[in-house]
mmCIF file of C-alpha atoms in Angstrom:
data_model
loop_
_atom_site.group_PDB
_atom_site.id
_atom_site.type_symbol
_atom_site.label_atom_id
_atom_site.label_comp_id
_atom_site.label_asym_id
_atom_site.label_seq_id
_atom_site.Cartn_x
_atom_site.Cartn_y
_atom_site.Cartn_z
ATOM 1 C CA MET M 1 0.024 0.159 0.075
ATOM 2 C CA ARG M 2 2.781 2.360 0.801
ATOM 3 C CA PRO M 3 4.127 2.894 -2.861
ATOM 4 C CA LEU M 4 0.520 3.530 -4.057
ATOM 5 C CA THR M 5 0.052 6.052 -1.347
ATOM 6 C CA LEU M 6 3.265 7.936 -2.120
ATOM 7 C CA ALA M 7 2.416 7.959 -5.821
ATOM 8 C CA ARG M 8 -1.072 9.385 -5.048
ATOM 9 C CA TRP M 9 0.616 12.050 -2.829
ATOM 10 C CA ALA M 10 3.047 12.872 -5.602
ATOM 11 C CA LEU M 11 0.200 13.256 -8.038
ATOM 12 C CA ALA M 12 -1.795 15.448 -5.693
ATOM 13 C CA ALA M 13 1.125 17.624 -4.846
ATOM 14 C CA LEU M 14 2.165 18.131 -8.497
ATOM 15 C CA PRO M 15 -0.250 21.067 -9.204
ATOM 16 C CA LEU M 16 0.900 22.836 -5.987
ATOM 17 C CA MET M 17 4.539 22.411 -7.034
ATOM 18 C CA LEU M 18 3.924 23.661 -10.453
ATOM 19 C CA SER M 19 1.958 26.669 -9.140
ATOM 20 C CA ALA M 20 4.775 27.461 -6.765
ATOM 21 C CA ALA M 21 7.243 27.344 -9.862
ATOM 22 C CA VAL M 22 5.126 29.698 -11.777
ATOM 23 C CA GLN M 23 4.850 32.188 -8.884
ATOM 24 C CA ALA M 24 8.533 32.187 -8.556
ATOM 25 C CA GLU M 25 9.113 33.389 -12.062
ATOM 26 C CA PRO M 26 10.222 37.013 -12.167
ATOM 27 C CA ILE M 27 7.877 39.811 -13.206
ATOM 28 C CA ARG M 28 9.397 41.251 -16.324
ATOM 29 C CA ILE M 29 8.892 44.905 -17.136
ATOM 30 C CA ALA M 30 10.330 46.424 -20.179
ATOM 31 C CA HIS M 31 11.360 50.182 -20.203
ATOM 32 C CA VAL M 32 11.422 51.145 -23.678
ATOM 33 C CA TYR M 33 12.524 54.890 -23.922
ATOM 34 C CA GLY M 34 14.948 57.198 -25.565
ATOM 35 C CA LYS M 35 17.830 56.626 -23.326
ATOM 36 C CA THR M 36 20.160 58.480 -25.774
ATOM 37 C CA GLY M 37 19.367 61.347 -28.062
ATOM 38 C CA PRO M 38 18.112 64.852 -27.737
ATOM 39 C CA LEU M 39 15.606 64.045 -24.872
ATOM 40 C CA GLU M 40 18.079 61.814 -22.809
ATOM 41 C CA ALA M 41 17.802 64.166 -19.758
ATOM 42 C CA TYR M 42 14.017 63.502 -19.716
ATOM 43 C CA ALA M 43 14.814 59.789 -20.181
ATOM 44 C CA LYS M 44 17.202 59.569 -17.348
ATOM 45 C CA GLN M 45 14.709 61.280 -14.897
ATOM 46 C CA SER M 46 12.019 58.829 -16.226
ATOM 47 C CA HIS M 47 14.084 55.693 -15.577
ATOM 48 C CA ASP M 48 15.423 57.042 -12.172
ATOM 49 C CA GLY M 49 11.832 57.691 -11.126
ATOM 50 C CA LEU M 50 10.597 54.377 -12.349
ATOM 51 C CA MET M 51 13.171 52.515 -10.212
ATOM 52 C CA LEU M 52 12.330 54.682 -7.185
ATOM 53 C CA GLY M 53 8.566 53.906 -7.814
ATOM 54 C CA LEU M 54 9.262 50.217 -7.911
ATOM 55 C CA GLU M 55 11.273 50.488 -4.741
ATOM 56 C CA TYR M 56 8.652 52.564 -2.890
ATOM 57 C CA ALA M 57 5.763 50.475 -3.780
ATOM 58 C CA THR M 58 7.395 47.184 -2.883
ATOM 59 C CA ASN M 59 9.046 48.573 0.392
ATOM 60 C CA GLY M 60 12.429 48.155 -1.009
ATOM 61 C CA THR M 61 12.112 44.330 -1.904
ATOM 62 C CA PHE M 62 11.469 44.790 -5.644
ATOM 63 C CA GLU M 63 9.064 41.893 -5.256
ATOM 64 C CA ILE M 64 5.272 41.425 -5.609
ATOM 65 C CA ASP M 65 3.881 38.395 -3.805
ATOM 66 C CA GLY M 66 7.265 36.613 -3.842
ATOM 67 C CA ARG M 67 8.041 37.369 -7.488
ATOM 68 C CA ALA M 68 11.146 39.320 -8.179
ATOM 69 C CA ILE M 69 10.752 42.337 -10.503
ATOM 70 C CA GLU M 70 13.156 42.378 -13.432
ATOM 71 C CA VAL M 71 13.409 45.657 -15.580
ATOM 72 C CA ILE M 72 14.765 45.286 -19.002
ATOM 73 C CA GLU M 73 15.981 48.490 -20.611
ATOM 74 C CA LYS M 74 15.636 49.247 -24.397
ATOM 75 C CA ASP M 75 17.013 52.383 -26.052
ATOM 76 C CA THR M 76 14.672 53.739 -28.886
ATOM 77 C CA GLN M 77 17.172 56.612 -29.674
ATOM 78 C CA LEU M 78 13.991 58.514 -30.329
ATOM 79 C CA ASP M 79 13.465 56.599 -33.496
ATOM 80 C CA PRO M 80 9.905 55.446 -34.041
ATOM 81 C CA ALA M 81 10.975 52.473 -36.009
ATOM 82 C CA ASN M 82 13.344 51.416 -33.234
ATOM 83 C CA GLY M 83 10.542 51.973 -30.708
ATOM 84 C CA ARG M 84 8.205 49.558 -32.644
ATOM 85 C CA SER M 85 10.871 46.873 -33.124
ATOM 86 C CA LEU M 86 12.081 47.082 -29.617
ATOM 87 C CA LEU M 87 8.673 46.718 -28.087
ATOM 88 C CA GLU M 88 8.058 43.769 -30.268
ATOM 89 C CA GLU M 89 11.281 42.164 -29.133
ATOM 90 C CA ALA M 90 10.192 42.807 -25.564
ATOM 91 C CA TYR M 91 6.892 41.210 -25.917
ATOM 92 C CA ALA M 92 7.972 38.252 -28.127
ATOM 93 C CA ASP M 93 11.589 37.496 -27.122
ATOM 94 C CA ASP M 94 11.819 38.805 -23.585
ATOM 95 C CA ASN M 95 8.301 37.745 -22.752
ATOM 96 C CA VAL M 96 7.703 40.852 -20.594
ATOM 97 C CA ASP M 97 4.533 41.136 -18.684
ATOM 98 C CA LEU M 98 4.101 44.727 -19.621
ATOM 99 C CA ALA M 99 6.198 47.691 -20.985
ATOM 100 C CA ILE M 100 6.613 51.345 -19.830
ATOM 101 C CA GLY M 101 7.692 54.237 -22.012
ATOM 102 C CA PRO M 102 8.472 56.028 -24.198
ATOM 103 C CA VAL M 103 9.675 59.603 -23.896
ATOM 104 C CA SER M 104 8.726 60.852 -27.392
ATOM 105 C CA SER M 105 5.030 61.167 -28.645
ATOM 106 C CA GLY M 106 6.209 60.255 -32.171
ATOM 107 C CA VAL M 107 7.773 57.057 -30.902
ATOM 108 C CA ALA M 108 4.827 56.195 -28.708
ATOM 109 C CA LEU M 109 2.422 56.477 -31.796
ATOM 110 C CA ALA M 110 4.550 53.835 -33.607
ATOM 111 C CA MET M 111 4.506 51.548 -30.577
ATOM 112 C CA LEU M 112 0.712 51.553 -29.873
ATOM 113 C CA PRO M 113 -0.186 48.931 -32.534
ATOM 114 C CA VAL M 114 2.478 46.623 -31.220
ATOM 115 C CA ALA M 115 0.703 46.507 -27.836
ATOM 116 C CA GLU M 116 -2.584 45.642 -29.586
ATOM 117 C CA GLU M 117 -0.994 43.013 -31.672
ATOM 118 C CA TYR M 118 0.695 41.260 -28.776
ATOM 119 C CA GLU M 119 -2.229 41.907 -26.435
ATOM 120 C CA LYS M 120 -0.118 43.277 -23.691
ATOM 121 C CA ILE M 121 -0.104 46.524 -21.710
ATOM 122 C CA LEU M 122 1.904 49.477 -22.637
ATOM 123 C CA LEU M 123 1.945 51.983 -19.828
ATOM 124 C CA VAL M 124 2.830 55.284 -21.518
ATOM 125 C CA GLU M 125 5.094 57.616 -19.501
ATOM 126 C CA PRO M 126 5.885 60.410 -20.252
ATOM 127 C CA ALA M 127 4.891 60.973 -23.984
ATOM 128 C CA VAL M 128 2.150 63.726 -24.010
ATOM 129 C CA ALA M 129 0.069 63.798 -27.352
ATOM 130 C CA ASP M 130 -3.436 63.413 -26.756
ATOM 131 C CA SER M 131 -3.852 60.937 -29.564
ATOM 132 C CA ILE M 132 -1.943 58.311 -27.666
ATOM 133 C CA THR M 133 -4.971 57.664 -25.477
ATOM 134 C CA GLY M 134 -7.192 59.183 -28.211
ATOM 135 C CA GLU M 135 -7.786 58.257 -31.842
ATOM 136 C CA ASN M 136 -4.667 56.230 -31.949
ATOM 137 C CA GLY M 137 -5.078 54.389 -28.685
ATOM 138 C CA ASN M 138 -6.361 50.946 -27.931
ATOM 139 C CA ARG M 139 -7.465 48.995 -24.986
ATOM 140 C CA TYR M 140 -3.937 47.971 -24.086
ATOM 141 C CA ILE M 141 -2.692 51.559 -23.651
ATOM 142 C CA PHE M 142 -2.671 53.194 -20.211
ATOM 143 C CA ARG M 143 -0.832 56.502 -19.400
ATOM 144 C CA THR M 144 0.324 57.891 -16.177
ATOM 145 C CA GLY M 145 1.917 60.832 -18.016
ATOM 146 C CA ARG M 146 -0.292 63.910 -18.413
ATOM 147 C CA ASN M 147 -1.557 64.514 -21.899
ATOM 148 C CA SER M 148 -1.826 67.606 -24.087
ATOM 149 C CA SER M 149 -5.237 68.572 -22.901
ATOM 150 C CA GLN M 150 -4.259 68.398 -19.276
ATOM 151 C CA ASP M 151 -1.387 70.655 -20.083
ATOM 152 C CA ALA M 152 -3.757 72.945 -22.085
ATOM 153 C CA VAL M 153 -6.628 73.099 -19.605
ATOM 154 C CA ALA M 154 -4.257 73.889 -16.863
ATOM 155 C CA ASN M 155 -2.633 76.697 -18.798
ATOM 156 C CA ALA M 156 -5.856 77.946 -19.857
ATOM 157 C CA VAL M 157 -6.919 78.351 -16.251
ATOM 158 C CA ALA M 158 -3.581 80.124 -15.588
ATOM 159 C CA ILE M 159 -3.660 82.746 -18.333
ATOM 160 C CA GLY M 160 -7.129 82.480 -20.040
ATOM 161 C CA ARG M 161 -9.124 85.771 -19.210
ATOM 162 C CA PRO M 162 -11.285 88.205 -21.020
ATOM 163 C CA GLY M 163 -9.458 90.591 -23.404
ATOM 164 C CA VAL M 164 -6.291 88.332 -23.736
ATOM 165 C CA LYS M 165 -4.879 87.817 -27.309
ATOM 166 C CA ILE M 166 -2.489 84.931 -27.593
ATOM 167 C CA ALA M 167 -0.014 83.810 -30.266
ATOM 168 C CA THR M 168 1.535 80.441 -29.791
ATOM 169 C CA LEU M 169 4.890 78.826 -30.652
ATOM 170 C CA ALA M 170 5.219 75.152 -30.817
ATOM 171 C CA GLN M 171 7.211 72.232 -32.469
ATOM 172 C CA ASP M 172 6.027 70.868 -35.615
ATOM 173 C CA TYR M 173 5.160 67.363 -34.589
ATOM 174 C CA ALA M 174 2.536 65.441 -32.556
ATOM 175 C CA PHE M 175 3.368 66.884 -29.252
ATOM 176 C CA GLY M 176 3.226 70.517 -30.469
ATOM 177 C CA ARG M 177 0.189 70.272 -32.664
ATOM 178 C CA ASP M 178 -1.860 68.215 -30.345
ATOM 179 C CA GLY M 179 -0.952 70.575 -27.452
ATOM 180 C CA ILE M 180 -1.865 73.727 -29.392
ATOM 181 C CA THR M 181 -5.122 72.204 -30.581
ATOM 182 C CA ALA M 182 -5.949 71.306 -26.909
ATOM 183 C CA PHE M 183 -4.982 74.674 -25.668
ATOM 184 C CA ARG M 184 -7.243 76.350 -28.144
ATOM 185 C CA ASN M 185 -10.115 74.260 -27.167
ATOM 186 C CA ALA M 186 -9.403 74.813 -23.459
ATOM 187 C CA LEU M 187 -9.524 78.492 -23.945
ATOM 188 C CA ALA M 188 -13.099 78.550 -25.149
ATOM 189 C CA GLY M 189 -15.215 80.313 -22.781
ATOM 190 C CA THR M 190 -12.412 82.192 -20.912
ATOM 191 C CA GLY M 191 -12.606 85.348 -23.055
ATOM 192 C CA ALA M 192 -9.103 84.801 -24.339
ATOM 193 C CA GLU M 193 -8.403 84.358 -28.019
ATOM 194 C CA ILE M 194 -5.600 82.649 -30.082
ATOM 195 C CA VAL M 195 -4.871 84.947 -33.007
ATOM 196 C CA HIS M 196 -1.780 83.256 -34.538
ATOM 197 C CA GLU M 197 -0.149 79.668 -34.438
ATOM 198 C CA GLU M 198 3.438 79.249 -35.355
ATOM 199 C CA TYR M 199 5.065 75.849 -35.728
ATOM 200 C CA VAL M 200 8.715 75.112 -36.235
ATOM 201 C CA ALA M 201 10.916 72.162 -36.580
ATOM 202 C CA THR M 202 12.058 70.497 -33.493
ATOM 203 C CA ASP M 203 15.726 71.208 -34.096
ATOM 204 C CA THR M 204 15.234 74.986 -34.766
ATOM 205 C CA THR M 205 17.828 77.231 -33.399
ATOM 206 C CA ASP M 206 17.013 80.493 -35.329
ATOM 207 C CA PHE M 207 13.562 81.797 -34.356
ATOM 208 C CA THR M 208 13.960 85.195 -36.171
ATOM 209 C CA ALA M 209 11.504 84.581 -38.912
ATOM 210 C CA ALA M 210 8.965 82.898 -36.633
ATOM 211 C CA GLY M 211 9.297 85.489 -34.048
ATOM 212 C CA GLN M 212 8.779 88.321 -36.551
ATOM 213 C CA ARG M 213 5.502 86.686 -37.876
ATOM 214 C CA ILE M 214 4.216 86.439 -34.336
ATOM 215 C CA PHE M 215 5.044 90.065 -33.549
ATOM 216 C CA ASP M 216 3.459 91.183 -36.714
ATOM 217 C CA GLU M 217 0.192 89.458 -35.790
ATOM 218 C CA LEU M 218 0.174 90.577 -32.102
ATOM 219 C CA GLN M 219 1.269 94.154 -32.419
ATOM 220 C CA ASP M 220 -2.177 95.317 -33.713
ATOM 221 C CA ALA M 221 -4.205 93.158 -31.422
ATOM 222 C CA GLU M 222 -6.282 94.962 -28.933
ATOM 223 C CA GLY M 223 -6.055 93.946 -25.308
ATOM 224 C CA GLU M 224 -3.371 91.986 -23.303
ATOM 225 C CA ARG M 225 -0.858 90.499 -25.734
ATOM 226 C CA ILE M 226 0.714 87.073 -24.671
ATOM 227 C CA LEU M 227 3.026 84.779 -26.548
ATOM 228 C CA PHE M 228 2.471 81.255 -25.299
ATOM 229 C CA PHE M 229 5.340 78.727 -25.767
ATOM 230 C CA TYR M 230 4.709 75.000 -25.873
ATOM 231 C CA TRP M 231 8.039 73.493 -26.135
ATOM 232 C CA ALA M 232 10.048 70.408 -25.265
ATOM 233 C CA GLY M 233 13.839 69.889 -25.313
ATOM 234 C CA GLY M 234 16.480 72.369 -25.968
ATOM 235 C CA GLY M 235 16.550 75.499 -28.241
ATOM 236 C CA ASN M 236 15.564 78.026 -25.807
ATOM 237 C CA PRO M 237 12.978 79.975 -27.939
ATOM 238 C CA MET M 238 12.010 82.146 -25.039
ATOM 239 C CA GLY M 239 15.537 83.633 -24.766
ATOM 240 C CA LYS M 240 15.788 84.021 -28.505
ATOM 241 C CA LEU M 241 12.529 85.895 -28.870
ATOM 242 C CA GLN M 242 13.185 87.921 -25.702
ATOM 243 C CA ALA M 243 16.314 89.286 -27.591
ATOM 244 C CA MET M 244 14.002 90.634 -30.308
ATOM 245 C CA ASN M 245 12.595 92.998 -27.807
ATOM 246 C CA PRO M 246 8.926 92.000 -27.479
ATOM 247 C CA GLU M 247 8.347 94.899 -24.927
ATOM 248 C CA ARG M 248 8.205 97.305 -27.704
ATOM 249 C CA TYR M 249 4.851 95.758 -28.588
ATOM 250 C CA ASP M 250 3.792 95.120 -25.028
ATOM 251 C CA ILE M 251 3.950 91.378 -25.649
ATOM 252 C CA GLU M 252 4.385 89.278 -22.457
ATOM 253 C CA PHE M 253 5.361 85.504 -22.361
ATOM 254 C CA ALA M 254 3.661 82.600 -20.824
ATOM 255 C CA THR M 255 4.466 78.915 -20.951
ATOM 256 C CA GLY M 256 4.068 75.585 -19.061
ATOM 257 C CA GLY M 257 6.630 74.102 -16.468
ATOM 258 C CA ASN M 258 9.850 72.337 -17.444
ATOM 259 C CA ILE M 259 12.809 70.432 -15.979
ATOM 260 C CA LEU M 260 15.174 72.377 -13.648
ATOM 261 C CA SER M 261 17.832 72.874 -16.303
ATOM 262 C CA ALA M 262 15.254 74.526 -18.543
ATOM 263 C CA LEU M 263 13.933 76.642 -15.674
ATOM 264 C CA VAL M 264 17.356 78.408 -15.684
ATOM 265 C CA GLY M 265 16.137 80.002 -18.867
ATOM 266 C CA TYR M 266 13.079 81.224 -16.953
ATOM 267 C CA LYS M 267 15.135 83.536 -14.701
ATOM 268 C CA PRO M 268 14.541 86.637 -16.879
ATOM 269 C CA PHE M 269 10.766 86.271 -16.718
ATOM 270 C CA VAL M 270 9.913 87.179 -13.114
ATOM 271 C CA GLY M 271 6.040 87.079 -12.621
ATOM 272 C CA MET M 272 5.341 85.004 -15.817
ATOM 273 C CA GLU M 273 2.515 82.602 -15.271
ATOM 274 C CA GLY M 274 1.610 79.144 -16.452
ATOM 275 C CA ALA M 275 0.820 75.650 -15.254
ATOM 276 C CA THR M 276 3.194 72.739 -14.576
ATOM 277 C CA TYR M 277 2.813 69.083 -14.164
ATOM 278 C CA TYR M 278 5.369 68.972 -11.329
ATOM 279 C CA TYR M 279 7.761 71.023 -9.214
ATOM 280 C CA TYR M 280 9.296 69.348 -6.205
ATOM 281 C CA GLU M 281 8.173 71.893 -3.772
ATOM 282 C CA ASN M 282 4.535 72.026 -4.933
ATOM 283 C CA PRO M 283 2.864 68.697 -3.940
ATOM 284 C CA SER M 284 2.373 68.022 -0.083
ATOM 285 C CA ASN M 285 2.129 64.339 0.639
ATOM 286 C CA ASP M 286 4.232 61.677 2.048
ATOM 287 C CA ILE M 287 5.335 60.068 -1.152
ATOM 288 C CA ASN M 288 6.660 63.444 -2.488
ATOM 289 C CA LYS M 289 8.406 63.863 0.713
ATOM 290 C CA TRP M 290 10.061 60.490 0.521
ATOM 291 C CA LEU M 291 10.979 61.192 -3.190
ATOM 292 C CA VAL M 292 12.494 64.525 -2.420
ATOM 293 C CA GLU M 293 14.542 63.212 0.485
ATOM 294 C CA GLN M 294 15.729 60.115 -1.300
ATOM 295 C CA HIS M 295 16.658 61.890 -4.526
ATOM 296 C CA LEU M 296 18.690 64.533 -2.675
ATOM 297 C CA GLU M 297 20.471 61.885 -0.641
ATOM 298 C CA ARG M 298 21.323 59.705 -3.789
ATOM 299 C CA PHE M 299 21.798 62.227 -6.514
ATOM 300 C CA GLY M 300 22.522 65.517 -4.721
ATOM 301 C CA THR M 301 19.632 67.348 -6.550
ATOM 302 C CA PRO M 302 15.968 67.514 -6.138
ATOM 303 C CA PRO M 303 13.660 65.320 -8.145
ATOM 304 C CA ASP M 304 12.704 66.705 -11.503
ATOM 305 C CA PHE M 305 9.820 66.984 -13.840
ATOM 306 C CA PHE M 306 9.991 63.480 -15.179
ATOM 307 C CA THR M 307 11.313 61.744 -12.135
ATOM 308 C CA ALA M 308 7.958 62.138 -10.557
ATOM 309 C CA GLY M 309 6.278 60.643 -13.637
ATOM 310 C CA GLY M 310 8.520 57.704 -13.755
ATOM 311 C CA MET M 311 7.829 57.086 -10.150
ATOM 312 C CA ALA M 312 4.018 57.368 -10.604
ATOM 313 C CA ALA M 313 4.353 54.617 -13.420
ATOM 314 C CA GLY M 314 6.311 52.303 -11.203
ATOM 315 C CA ILE M 315 3.863 52.589 -8.458
ATOM 316 C CA ALA M 316 0.947 52.007 -10.871
ATOM 317 C CA ALA M 317 2.494 48.839 -12.226
ATOM 318 C CA VAL M 318 3.034 47.344 -8.692
ATOM 319 C CA GLU M 319 -0.391 48.450 -7.534
ATOM 320 C CA ALA M 320 -1.968 46.951 -10.696
ATOM 321 C CA ILE M 321 -0.319 43.565 -10.435
ATOM 322 C CA ARG M 322 -0.746 43.465 -6.818
ATOM 323 C CA ARG M 323 -4.405 44.191 -6.825
ATOM 324 C CA ALA M 324 -4.993 41.816 -9.838
ATOM 325 C CA GLY M 325 -3.006 39.106 -8.135
ATOM 326 C CA SER M 326 -1.782 38.335 -11.603
ATOM 327 C CA THR M 327 0.233 39.571 -14.542
ATOM 328 C CA ASP M 328 -2.416 38.268 -16.993
ATOM 329 C CA THR M 329 -3.295 41.208 -19.398
ATOM 330 C CA GLU M 330 -7.002 40.881 -18.988
ATOM 331 C CA ASP M 331 -6.879 40.789 -15.259
ATOM 332 C CA LEU M 332 -4.635 43.956 -15.400
ATOM 333 C CA ILE M 333 -7.047 45.783 -17.641
ATOM 334 C CA SER M 334 -10.062 45.029 -15.527
ATOM 335 C CA THR M 335 -8.047 46.254 -12.456
ATOM 336 C CA MET M 336 -6.489 49.263 -13.874
ATOM 337 C CA GLU M 337 -9.659 50.740 -15.372
ATOM 338 C CA GLY M 338 -10.898 53.182 -12.825
ATOM 339 C CA MET M 339 -8.052 52.385 -10.435
ATOM 340 C CA ARG M 340 -7.018 55.116 -8.012
ATOM 341 C CA PHE M 341 -3.478 55.079 -6.709
ATOM 342 C CA ASP M 342 -1.336 57.535 -4.793
ATOM 343 C CA THR M 343 1.861 59.139 -6.432
ATOM 344 C CA PRO M 344 4.307 61.983 -5.684
ATOM 345 C CA LYS M 345 1.573 64.359 -7.158
ATOM 346 C CA GLY M 346 -1.142 62.924 -5.043
ATOM 347 C CA GLU M 347 -3.853 60.685 -6.134
ATOM 348 C CA MET M 348 -4.364 59.765 -9.831
ATOM 349 C CA MET M 349 -7.006 57.708 -11.415
ATOM 350 C CA PHE M 350 -7.002 55.840 -14.757
ATOM 351 C CA ARG M 351 -10.186 57.002 -16.523
ATOM 352 C CA ALA M 352 -12.040 53.808 -17.547
ATOM 353 C CA GLU M 353 -13.046 55.225 -20.919
ATOM 354 C CA ASP M 354 -9.651 56.008 -22.479
ATOM 355 C CA HIS M 355 -7.164 54.932 -19.728
ATOM 356 C CA GLN M 356 -5.760 58.420 -19.315
ATOM 357 C CA ALA M 357 -4.597 59.080 -15.686
ATOM 358 C CA MET M 358 -6.416 62.106 -14.132
ATOM 359 C CA GLN M 359 -4.307 64.077 -11.908
ATOM 360 C CA SER M 360 -3.656 67.403 -10.515
ATOM 361 C CA MET M 361 -1.664 70.250 -12.206
ATOM 362 C CA TYR M 362 -0.010 73.388 -10.663
ATOM 363 C CA HIS M 363 -0.695 76.981 -11.494
ATOM 364 C CA PHE M 364 2.565 78.926 -10.942
ATOM 365 C CA LYS M 365 4.226 82.444 -11.078
ATOM 366 C CA ILE M 366 7.860 82.683 -11.577
ATOM 367 C CA ARG M 367 9.926 83.919 -8.691
ATOM 368 C CA VAL M 368 13.753 84.275 -8.515
ATOM 369 C CA GLU M 369 16.084 83.789 -5.655
ATOM 370 C CA ASP M 370 19.868 84.645 -5.810
ATOM 371 C CA ASP M 371 20.966 81.355 -4.259
ATOM 372 C CA VAL M 372 18.767 79.158 -6.474
ATOM 373 C CA GLU M 373 20.294 78.562 -9.925
ATOM 374 C CA TRP M 374 16.826 78.074 -11.636
ATOM 375 C CA ALA M 375 13.649 80.229 -11.609
ATOM 376 C CA ILE M 376 11.181 78.895 -9.105
ATOM 377 C CA PRO M 377 7.538 78.077 -10.338
ATOM 378 C CA GLU M 378 6.037 79.294 -7.163
ATOM 379 C CA LEU M 379 2.567 77.621 -6.480
ATOM 380 C CA VAL M 380 -0.420 79.786 -6.955
ATOM 381 C CA ARG M 381 -2.741 76.931 -6.572
ATOM 382 C CA GLU M 382 -3.246 73.334 -7.165
ATOM 383 C CA ILE M 383 -5.690 72.521 -9.932
ATOM 384 C CA THR M 384 -7.288 69.193 -9.058
ATOM 385 C CA MET M 385 -8.514 66.527 -11.360
ATOM 386 C CA ASP M 386 -12.043 67.337 -10.573
ATOM 387 C CA GLU M 387 -11.547 70.918 -11.755
ATOM 388 C CA MET M 388 -10.469 70.067 -15.171
ATOM 389 C CA ASP M 389 -12.812 69.154 -17.886
ATOM 390 C CA ILE M 390 -10.504 66.800 -19.972
ATOM 391 C CA PRO M 391 -11.995 65.700 -23.336
ATOM 392 C CA LEU M 392 -12.502 61.842 -23.597
ATOM 393 C CA GLY M 393 -9.614 60.455 -25.862
ATOM 394 C CA ARG M 394 -11.899 57.996 -27.590
#
């Protein structure tokens, strides 16, 4: 009888042993982002933030329910074709459970169909274009990063008022055009009016012609005249256009927030208003306090614009897997739709209809201190998710 009893025990125990083996497999997350290229400063912040988010959400273990988290980095070099092929590689060859990234909206748009083809989650951070969770999105796309409409609505709150005439300067690709379209829509009802839009190539360094066209349009406009910049990366168009003496036409500048190195270029514009996604002194919560303390200790600088976003993505991934009790895509989708989770910016919520994270933004006014090398986007007020009417993406 004994051999039979042992055989039966072994058969009965087999499913448990197989289950334990499955549970022990690592959770694989691909970070597909522009590690090198013109936006590498953004990319480094995003990756540092992602790792800090995974650390914070797992209490330093980098494990979820006993499964180690393995992060696989892939560098798109800001090339859409690279982004597409690297995401395919991550899903097919590396067998990742989900992917996070990229930095560029153009690269993100090339990656969206891959997530749908492989039926796996792509958590977009920090690419901004509305179309990512809009007309080009699909059910496998979620985004912790803010979208163009959130930028636009927040900036419309900050500078939209009766009698204001606005010209815009933006980069000629999805980020810039989606952003200005959203900004125009958000200004409706504020009494402000866009009288001219100017788009230039992303690598533009000479803004003379564009600036002159803007000045020509604004100089005869009645009311308060504002030039609004919607810009990512280098080039410093504000400095170049300031050198063209906009004061002679009573033209003021406005723009959204940016990374600390870019805020150095804001120092000549004391009192300039706008809205930002993040500045480390603005949110007041325990997660942001931890982030600021840890970042200062490890890197010697405060966390930056995209560090907070990367951390939000890491926290969201951990929370989704933990709450779902699974890395199965369908389980994750059902868990993430409507999911609320805490981040350095406070609470976010994935809107069920389009998977865009609803979140706070921050109305600021530029202040300068001698012992701070960058301009300080001093908080005027937090603009909560409930205050912003963000159009549905799809």
